[in-house]
Coordinates of C-alpha atoms and ligand atoms in Angstrom, one line a residue:
X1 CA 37.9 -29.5 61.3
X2 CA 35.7 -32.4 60.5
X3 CA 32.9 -32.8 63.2
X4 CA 34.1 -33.4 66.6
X5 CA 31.2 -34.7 68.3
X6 CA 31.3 -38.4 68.9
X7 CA 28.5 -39.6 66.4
X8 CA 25.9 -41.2 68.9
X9 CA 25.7 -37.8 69.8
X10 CA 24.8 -35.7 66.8
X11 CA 21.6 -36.5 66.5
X12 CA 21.2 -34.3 70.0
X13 CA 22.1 -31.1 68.5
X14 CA 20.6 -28.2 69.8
X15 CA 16.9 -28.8 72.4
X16 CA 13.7 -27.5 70.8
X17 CA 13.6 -25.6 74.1
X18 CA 16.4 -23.5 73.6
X19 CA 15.1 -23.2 70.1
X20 CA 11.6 -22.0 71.5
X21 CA 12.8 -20.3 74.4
X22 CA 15.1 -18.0 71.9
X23 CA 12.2 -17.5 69.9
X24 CA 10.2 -16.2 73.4
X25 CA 13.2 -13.2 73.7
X26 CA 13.2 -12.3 70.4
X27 CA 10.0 -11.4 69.5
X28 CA 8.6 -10.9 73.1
X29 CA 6.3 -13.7 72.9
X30 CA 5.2 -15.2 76.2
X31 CA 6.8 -18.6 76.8
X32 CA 4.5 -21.4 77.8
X33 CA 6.7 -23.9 76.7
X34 CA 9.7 -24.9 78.8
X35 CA 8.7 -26.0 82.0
X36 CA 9.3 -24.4 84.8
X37 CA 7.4 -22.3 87.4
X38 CA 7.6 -18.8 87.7
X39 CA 6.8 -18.5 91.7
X40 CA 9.2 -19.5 94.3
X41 CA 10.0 -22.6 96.6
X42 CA 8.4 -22.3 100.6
X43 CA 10.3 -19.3 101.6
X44 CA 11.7 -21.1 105.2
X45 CA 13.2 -23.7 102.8
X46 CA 14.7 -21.0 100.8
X47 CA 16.2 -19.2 104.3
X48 CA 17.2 -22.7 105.2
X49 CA 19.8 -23.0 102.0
X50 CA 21.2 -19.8 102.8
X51 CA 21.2 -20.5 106.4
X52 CA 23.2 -23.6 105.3
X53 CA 25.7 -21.3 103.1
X54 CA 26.8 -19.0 106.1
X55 CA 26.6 -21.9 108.8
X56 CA 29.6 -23.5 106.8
X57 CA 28.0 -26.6 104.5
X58 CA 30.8 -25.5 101.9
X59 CA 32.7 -28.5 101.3
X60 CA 32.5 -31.7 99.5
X61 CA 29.0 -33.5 101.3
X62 CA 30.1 -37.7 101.4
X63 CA 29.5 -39.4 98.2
X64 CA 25.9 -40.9 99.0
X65 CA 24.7 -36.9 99.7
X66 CA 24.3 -35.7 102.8
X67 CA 23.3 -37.9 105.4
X68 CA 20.3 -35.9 106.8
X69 CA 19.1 -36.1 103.2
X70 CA 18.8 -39.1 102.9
X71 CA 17.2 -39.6 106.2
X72 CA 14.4 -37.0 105.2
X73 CA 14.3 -39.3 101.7
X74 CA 13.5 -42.6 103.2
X75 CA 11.0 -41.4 106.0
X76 CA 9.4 -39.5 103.2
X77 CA 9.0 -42.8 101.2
X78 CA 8.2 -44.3 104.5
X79 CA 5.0 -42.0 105.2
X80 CA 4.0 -41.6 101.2
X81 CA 4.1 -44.9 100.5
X82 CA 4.9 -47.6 103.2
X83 CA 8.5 -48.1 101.3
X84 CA 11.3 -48.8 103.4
X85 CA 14.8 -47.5 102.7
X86 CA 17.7 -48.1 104.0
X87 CA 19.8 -44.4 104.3
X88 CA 22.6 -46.3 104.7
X89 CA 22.8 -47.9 101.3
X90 CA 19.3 -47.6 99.9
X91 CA 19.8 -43.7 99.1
X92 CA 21.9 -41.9 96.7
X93 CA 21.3 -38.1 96.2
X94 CA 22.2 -36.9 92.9
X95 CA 22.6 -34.1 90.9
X96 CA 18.6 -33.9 90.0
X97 CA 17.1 -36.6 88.4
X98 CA 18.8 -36.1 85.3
X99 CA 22.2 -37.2 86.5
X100 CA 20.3 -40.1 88.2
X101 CA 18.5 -41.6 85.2
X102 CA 22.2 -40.5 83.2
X103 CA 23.9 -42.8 86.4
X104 CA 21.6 -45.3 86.2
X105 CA 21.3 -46.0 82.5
X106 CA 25.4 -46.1 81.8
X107 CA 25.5 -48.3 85.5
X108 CA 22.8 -50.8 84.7
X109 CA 23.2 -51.1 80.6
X110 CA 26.1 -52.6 78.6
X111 CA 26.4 -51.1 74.7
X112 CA 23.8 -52.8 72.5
X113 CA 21.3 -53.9 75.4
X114 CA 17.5 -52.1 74.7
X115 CA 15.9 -49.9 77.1
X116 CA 11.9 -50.0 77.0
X117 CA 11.0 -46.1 77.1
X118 CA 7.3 -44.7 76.5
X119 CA 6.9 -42.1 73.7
X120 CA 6.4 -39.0 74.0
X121 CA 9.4 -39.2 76.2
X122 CA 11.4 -36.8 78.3
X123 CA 14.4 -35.9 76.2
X124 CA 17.3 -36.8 78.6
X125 CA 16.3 -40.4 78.0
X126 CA 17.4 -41.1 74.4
X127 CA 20.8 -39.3 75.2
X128 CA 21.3 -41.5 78.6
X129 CA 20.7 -44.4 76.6
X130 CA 22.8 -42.8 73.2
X131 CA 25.8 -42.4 76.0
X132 CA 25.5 -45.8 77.1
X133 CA 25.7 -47.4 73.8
X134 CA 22.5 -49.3 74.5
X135 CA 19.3 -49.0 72.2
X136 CA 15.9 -47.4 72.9
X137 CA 12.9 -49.2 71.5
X138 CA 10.0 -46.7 71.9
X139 CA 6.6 -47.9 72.8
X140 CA 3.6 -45.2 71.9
X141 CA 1.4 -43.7 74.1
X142 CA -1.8 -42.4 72.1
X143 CA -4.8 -40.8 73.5
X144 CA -7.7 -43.6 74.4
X145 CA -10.9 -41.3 75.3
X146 CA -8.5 -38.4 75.9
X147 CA -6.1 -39.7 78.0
X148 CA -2.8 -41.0 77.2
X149 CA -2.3 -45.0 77.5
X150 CA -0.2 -47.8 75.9
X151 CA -1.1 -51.3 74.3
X152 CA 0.3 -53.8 76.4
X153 CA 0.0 -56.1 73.8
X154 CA 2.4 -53.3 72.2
X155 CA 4.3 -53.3 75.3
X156 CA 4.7 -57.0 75.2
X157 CA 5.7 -57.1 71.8
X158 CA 8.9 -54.6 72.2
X159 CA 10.9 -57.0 75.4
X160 CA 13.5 -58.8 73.1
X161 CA 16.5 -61.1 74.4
X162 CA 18.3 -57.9 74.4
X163 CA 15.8 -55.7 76.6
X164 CA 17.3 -55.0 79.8
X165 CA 15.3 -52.1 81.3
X166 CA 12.8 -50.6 81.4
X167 CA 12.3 -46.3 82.1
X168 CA 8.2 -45.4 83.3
X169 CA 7.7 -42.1 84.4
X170 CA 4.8 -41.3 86.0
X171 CA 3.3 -38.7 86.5
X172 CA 4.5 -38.9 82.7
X173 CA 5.6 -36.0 81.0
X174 CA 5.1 -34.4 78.3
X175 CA 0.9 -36.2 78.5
X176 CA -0.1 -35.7 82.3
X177 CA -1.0 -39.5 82.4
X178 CA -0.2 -40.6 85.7
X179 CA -0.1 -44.9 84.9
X180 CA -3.2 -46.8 86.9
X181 CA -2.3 -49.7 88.9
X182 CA -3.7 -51.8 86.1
X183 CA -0.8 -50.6 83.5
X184 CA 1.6 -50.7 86.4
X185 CA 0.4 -53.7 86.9
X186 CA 1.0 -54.8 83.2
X187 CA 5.0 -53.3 83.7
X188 CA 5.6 -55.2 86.6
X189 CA 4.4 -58.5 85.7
X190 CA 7.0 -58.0 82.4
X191 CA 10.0 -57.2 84.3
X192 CA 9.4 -60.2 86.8
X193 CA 8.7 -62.4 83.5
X194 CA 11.9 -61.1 82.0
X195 CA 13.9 -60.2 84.8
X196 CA 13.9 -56.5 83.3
X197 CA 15.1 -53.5 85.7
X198 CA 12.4 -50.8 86.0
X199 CA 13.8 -47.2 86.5
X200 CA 11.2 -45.1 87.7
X201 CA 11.5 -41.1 87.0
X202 CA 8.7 -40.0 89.9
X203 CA 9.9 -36.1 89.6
X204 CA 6.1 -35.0 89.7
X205 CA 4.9 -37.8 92.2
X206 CA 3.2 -34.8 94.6
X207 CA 1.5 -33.0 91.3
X208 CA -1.5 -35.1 90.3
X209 CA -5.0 -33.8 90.0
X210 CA -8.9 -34.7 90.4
X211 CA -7.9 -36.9 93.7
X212 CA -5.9 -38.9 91.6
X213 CA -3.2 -40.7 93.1
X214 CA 0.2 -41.6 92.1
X215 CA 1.0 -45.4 92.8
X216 CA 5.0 -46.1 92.8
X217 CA 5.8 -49.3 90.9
X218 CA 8.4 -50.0 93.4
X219 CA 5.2 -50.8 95.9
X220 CA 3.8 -53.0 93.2
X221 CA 4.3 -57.3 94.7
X222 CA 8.0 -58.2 93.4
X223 CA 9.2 -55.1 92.2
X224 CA 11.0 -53.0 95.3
X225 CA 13.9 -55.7 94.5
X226 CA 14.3 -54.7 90.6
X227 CA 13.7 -51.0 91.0
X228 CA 15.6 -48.0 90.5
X229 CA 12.9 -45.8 92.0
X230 CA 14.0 -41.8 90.9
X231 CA 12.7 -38.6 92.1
X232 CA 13.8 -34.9 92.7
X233 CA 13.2 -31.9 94.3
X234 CA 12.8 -29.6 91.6
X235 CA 9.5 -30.0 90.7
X236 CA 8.3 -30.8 94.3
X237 CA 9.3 -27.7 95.6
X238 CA 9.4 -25.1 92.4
X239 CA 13.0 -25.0 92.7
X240 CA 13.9 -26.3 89.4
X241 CA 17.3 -25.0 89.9
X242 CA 18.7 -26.5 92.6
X243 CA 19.2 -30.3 90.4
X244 CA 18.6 -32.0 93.9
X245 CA 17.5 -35.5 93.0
X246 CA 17.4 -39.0 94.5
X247 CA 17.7 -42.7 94.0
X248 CA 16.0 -45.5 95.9
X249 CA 17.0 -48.6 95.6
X250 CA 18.1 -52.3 97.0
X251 CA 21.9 -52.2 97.7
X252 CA 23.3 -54.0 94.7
X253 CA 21.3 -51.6 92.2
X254 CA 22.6 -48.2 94.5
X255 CA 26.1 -49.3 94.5
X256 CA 25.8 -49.9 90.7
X257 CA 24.5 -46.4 89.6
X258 CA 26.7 -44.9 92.8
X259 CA 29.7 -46.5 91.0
X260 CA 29.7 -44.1 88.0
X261 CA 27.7 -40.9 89.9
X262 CA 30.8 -41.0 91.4
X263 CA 32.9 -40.1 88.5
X264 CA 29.9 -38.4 86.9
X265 CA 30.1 -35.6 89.8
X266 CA 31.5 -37.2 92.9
X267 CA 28.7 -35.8 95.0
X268 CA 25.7 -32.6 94.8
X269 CA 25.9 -29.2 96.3
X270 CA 25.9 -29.5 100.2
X271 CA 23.6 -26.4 100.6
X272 CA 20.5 -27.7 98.7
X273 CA 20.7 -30.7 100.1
X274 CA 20.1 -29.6 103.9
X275 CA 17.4 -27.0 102.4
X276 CA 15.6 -30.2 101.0
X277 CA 15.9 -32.1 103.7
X278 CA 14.3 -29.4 105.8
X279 CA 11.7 -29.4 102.9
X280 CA 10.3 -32.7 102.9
X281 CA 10.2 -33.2 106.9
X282 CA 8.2 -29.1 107.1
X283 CA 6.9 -28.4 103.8
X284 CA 4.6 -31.0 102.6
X285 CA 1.7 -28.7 103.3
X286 CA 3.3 -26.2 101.1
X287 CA 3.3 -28.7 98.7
X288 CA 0.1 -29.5 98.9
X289 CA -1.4 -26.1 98.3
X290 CA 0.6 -25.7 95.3
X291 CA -1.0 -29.5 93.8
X292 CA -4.3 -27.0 94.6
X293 CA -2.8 -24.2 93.2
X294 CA -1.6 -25.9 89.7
X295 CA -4.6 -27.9 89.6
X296 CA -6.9 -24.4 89.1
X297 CA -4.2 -23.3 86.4
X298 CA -4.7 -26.6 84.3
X299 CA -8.5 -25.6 84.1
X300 CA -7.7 -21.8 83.7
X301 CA -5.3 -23.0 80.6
X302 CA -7.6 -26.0 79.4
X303 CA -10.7 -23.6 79.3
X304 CA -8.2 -20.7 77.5
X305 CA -7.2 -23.4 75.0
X306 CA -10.7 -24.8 74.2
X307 CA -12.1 -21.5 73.2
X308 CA -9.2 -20.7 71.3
X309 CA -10.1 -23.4 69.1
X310 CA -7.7 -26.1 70.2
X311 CA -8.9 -30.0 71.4
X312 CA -7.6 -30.6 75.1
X313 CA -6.7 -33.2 76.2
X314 CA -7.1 -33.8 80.2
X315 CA -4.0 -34.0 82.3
X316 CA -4.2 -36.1 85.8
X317 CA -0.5 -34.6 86.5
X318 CA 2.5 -32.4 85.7
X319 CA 2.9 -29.2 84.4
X320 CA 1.6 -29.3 80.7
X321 CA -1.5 -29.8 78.9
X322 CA -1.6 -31.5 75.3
X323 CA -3.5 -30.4 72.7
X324 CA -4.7 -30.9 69.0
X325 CA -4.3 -28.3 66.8
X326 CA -6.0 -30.2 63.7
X327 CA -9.5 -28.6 64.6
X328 CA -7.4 -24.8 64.1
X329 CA -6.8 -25.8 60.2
X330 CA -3.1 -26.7 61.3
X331 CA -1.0 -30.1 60.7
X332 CA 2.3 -29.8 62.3
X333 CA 3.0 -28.8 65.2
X334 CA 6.8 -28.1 64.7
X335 CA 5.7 -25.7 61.8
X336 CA 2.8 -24.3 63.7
X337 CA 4.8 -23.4 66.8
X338 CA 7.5 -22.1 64.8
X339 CA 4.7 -19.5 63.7
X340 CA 2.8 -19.2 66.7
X341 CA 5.0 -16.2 68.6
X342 CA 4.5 -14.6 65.1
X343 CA 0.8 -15.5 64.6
X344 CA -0.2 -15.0 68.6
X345 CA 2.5 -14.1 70.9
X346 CA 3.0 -17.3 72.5
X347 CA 5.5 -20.0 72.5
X348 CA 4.3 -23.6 72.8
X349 CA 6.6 -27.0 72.7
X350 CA 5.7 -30.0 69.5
X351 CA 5.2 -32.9 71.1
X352 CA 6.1 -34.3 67.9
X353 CA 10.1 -33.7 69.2
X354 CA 9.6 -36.0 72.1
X355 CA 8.9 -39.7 69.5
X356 CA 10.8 -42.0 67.6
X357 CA 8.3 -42.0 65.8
X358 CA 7.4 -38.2 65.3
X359 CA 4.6 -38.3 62.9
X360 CA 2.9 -40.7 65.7
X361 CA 2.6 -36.9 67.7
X362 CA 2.8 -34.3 64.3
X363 CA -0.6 -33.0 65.1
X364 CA 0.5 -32.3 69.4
X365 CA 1.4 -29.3 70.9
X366 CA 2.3 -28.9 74.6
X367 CA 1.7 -26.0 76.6
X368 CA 3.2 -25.5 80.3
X369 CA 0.6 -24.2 83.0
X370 CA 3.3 -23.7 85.7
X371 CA 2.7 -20.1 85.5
X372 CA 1.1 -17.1 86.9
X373 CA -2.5 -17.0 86.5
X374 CA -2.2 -13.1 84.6
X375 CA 0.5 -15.0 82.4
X376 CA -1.9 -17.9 81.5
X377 CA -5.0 -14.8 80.9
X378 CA -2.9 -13.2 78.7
X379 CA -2.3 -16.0 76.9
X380 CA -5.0 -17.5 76.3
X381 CA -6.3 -13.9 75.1
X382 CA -3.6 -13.5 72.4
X383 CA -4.2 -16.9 71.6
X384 CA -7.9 -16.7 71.0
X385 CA -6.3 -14.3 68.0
X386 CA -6.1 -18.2 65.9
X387 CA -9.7 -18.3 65.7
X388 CA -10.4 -15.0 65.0
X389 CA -8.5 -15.5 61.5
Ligands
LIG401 C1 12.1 -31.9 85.1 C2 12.2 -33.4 84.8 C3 13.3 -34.1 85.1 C4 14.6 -33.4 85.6 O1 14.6 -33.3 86.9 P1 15.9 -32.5 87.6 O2 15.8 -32.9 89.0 O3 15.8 -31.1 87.3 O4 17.1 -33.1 87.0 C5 13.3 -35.4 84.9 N1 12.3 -36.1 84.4 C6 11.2 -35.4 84.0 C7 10.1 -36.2 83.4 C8 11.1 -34.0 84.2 O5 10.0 -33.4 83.8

């Protein structure tokens, strides 16, 4: 049979983390690569989903999600960040932000329009925007001083007649830069220029670091109205498996995305949704203790990694830390994490798989710190093995 994959799709064969996570099992290496947390969510939230299973929630929840969701979603906003919401209207719950960028991508873009995305980007984007027929035009983040920032003349430069959106996550992963309101600043004042749409992926908007705080662009002046401002409770909450997720935006833009969520998956699992809505009214402290918690296991890993050998680079937020592995004798990142279970017992992520532009990132290798502090010792002990030749 010839190939049956459509062809914008092929290019989206198998994920480098089920390439790296295989590699993990086979030869026992401990995965720091794929990010997700090995504790669990507030345990009361926890009781409160199965609470919500044997209490009935078992049917289809309305199509917006369920309506104390999205109650606990806009007073949320409301305290965070003086944003007002409308539950009736102004909230969609969706099936984690993936289905929510995915919705708002083939709502908002018709086939050939260009999508603005930053590079290293999360990997979900380039196949929302494959789906939708539209075109991503990549602008590169590179480290200035050892953070990760753009060129807004660079920034500037990529808007074309064509450019209809554009996607800024921040906290961004895979770099940990969480944008200053001086680069937000620079990504609003675009979109009002060019009457872009900004679709804002906010899944780590409680995990910054160093009293660093993350600034939504939907509170910049003038962009509320153009926003499709995205978020989730998987990351929040260490509950990466629930795919609970939300949109916040004016009516137009939520009856847009709702319009093919609809069709997508109709609606998300009732259970999670009450869980989460109990989450973010009672669990904030939680939530803050774990910001605490992961902000002492980006040390514990950055230390690990710097006398292993390898140049750190600072994250303000997320789960990962990026590093340089030119100062270890290595050039590619792809071929040195292919080697790495082999070489140390560890699995790490190439940034490199995250770019248009892949040799931009050849020499980046990601490593998730999401983990439990005798995972990250015993990791940075095997990996201290590099340096020991
Ligand atoms: C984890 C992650 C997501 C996916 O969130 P879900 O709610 O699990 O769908 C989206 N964007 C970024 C940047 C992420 O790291």
């Amino acid at each position: 049979m010839t190939e049956p994959l459509v062809s914008r799709m092929r290019a989206f064969g198998t994920t480098i983390f089920a390439e790296m996570s295989a590699l993990a099992v086979q030869t026992g290496a401990i995965n720091l690569g794929q990010g997700f947390p090995d504790t669990d969510g507030p345990a009361a939230m926890l009781d409160r989903a199965v609470q919500a299973i044997t209490s009935g929630a078992n049917q289809y929840p309305p199509g917006p999600g369920v309506l104390e969701l999205r109650q606990a979603v806009s007073e949320h906003r409301m305290a965070q960040y003086r944003l007002d919401y409308d539950p009736a209207g102004e909230v969609l719950v969706t099936v984690g932000a993936t289905e929510a960028i995915a919705a708002s991508v083939l709502a908002l873009c018709e086939p050939g329009d260009e999508v603005i995305a930053f590079e290293p980007y999360y990997d979900s984007y380039a196949a929302s925007i494959a789906l939708a027929q539209a075109r991503l035009a990549a602008v590169t983040l590179r480290p200035v001083n050892g953070r990760f920032t753009f060129d807004p003349d660079e920034l500037r430069a990529a808007v074309t007649p064509r450019t209809r959106a554009i996607l800024v996550n921040s906290p961004h992963n895979p770099t940990g830069t969480v944008f200053t309101r001086d680069e937000l600043t620079v990504i609003a004042e675009l979109c009002q220029e060019h009457g872009l749409i900004a679709i804002t992926d906010e899944v780590y908007e409680h995990l910054t670091f160093d009293g660093v705080e993350h600034v939504p662009l939907a509170t910049l002046p003038g962009m509320r109205e153009r926003t499709v401002m995205i978020s989730s409770a998987g990351k929040t909450f260490s509950v990466t498996g629930w795919k609970t997720g939300w949109v916040c935006a004016p009516p137009e833009l939520v009856r847009a995305v709702s319009t093919v969520k609809q069709f997508l998956t109709f609606t998300a699992s009732a259970p999670w949704q009450l869980a989460v809505a109990y989450g973010l009214r009672t669990e904030l402290e939680w939530v803050a203790a774990l910001r605490a918690g992961l902000q002492d296991k980006r040390d514990r890993l950055m230390d690990g990694l710097a006398a292993a050998g390898f140049e750190v680079l600072r994250p303000s937020g997320t789960y990962f830390v990026q590093t340089d592995i030119r100062p270890l004798g290595f050039e590619d990142g792809l071929e040195f994490t292919r080697r790495l279970p082999e070489l140390a017992g560890v699995v790490a992520i190439p940034t490199q798989v995250f770019y248009d532009h892949p040799e931009r990132g050849s020499h980046f290798v990601r490593f998730a710190f999401c983990k439990k502090d005798e995972v990250i010792d015993e990791a940075v002990t095997r990996l201290k093995r590099l340096s020991q030749g």
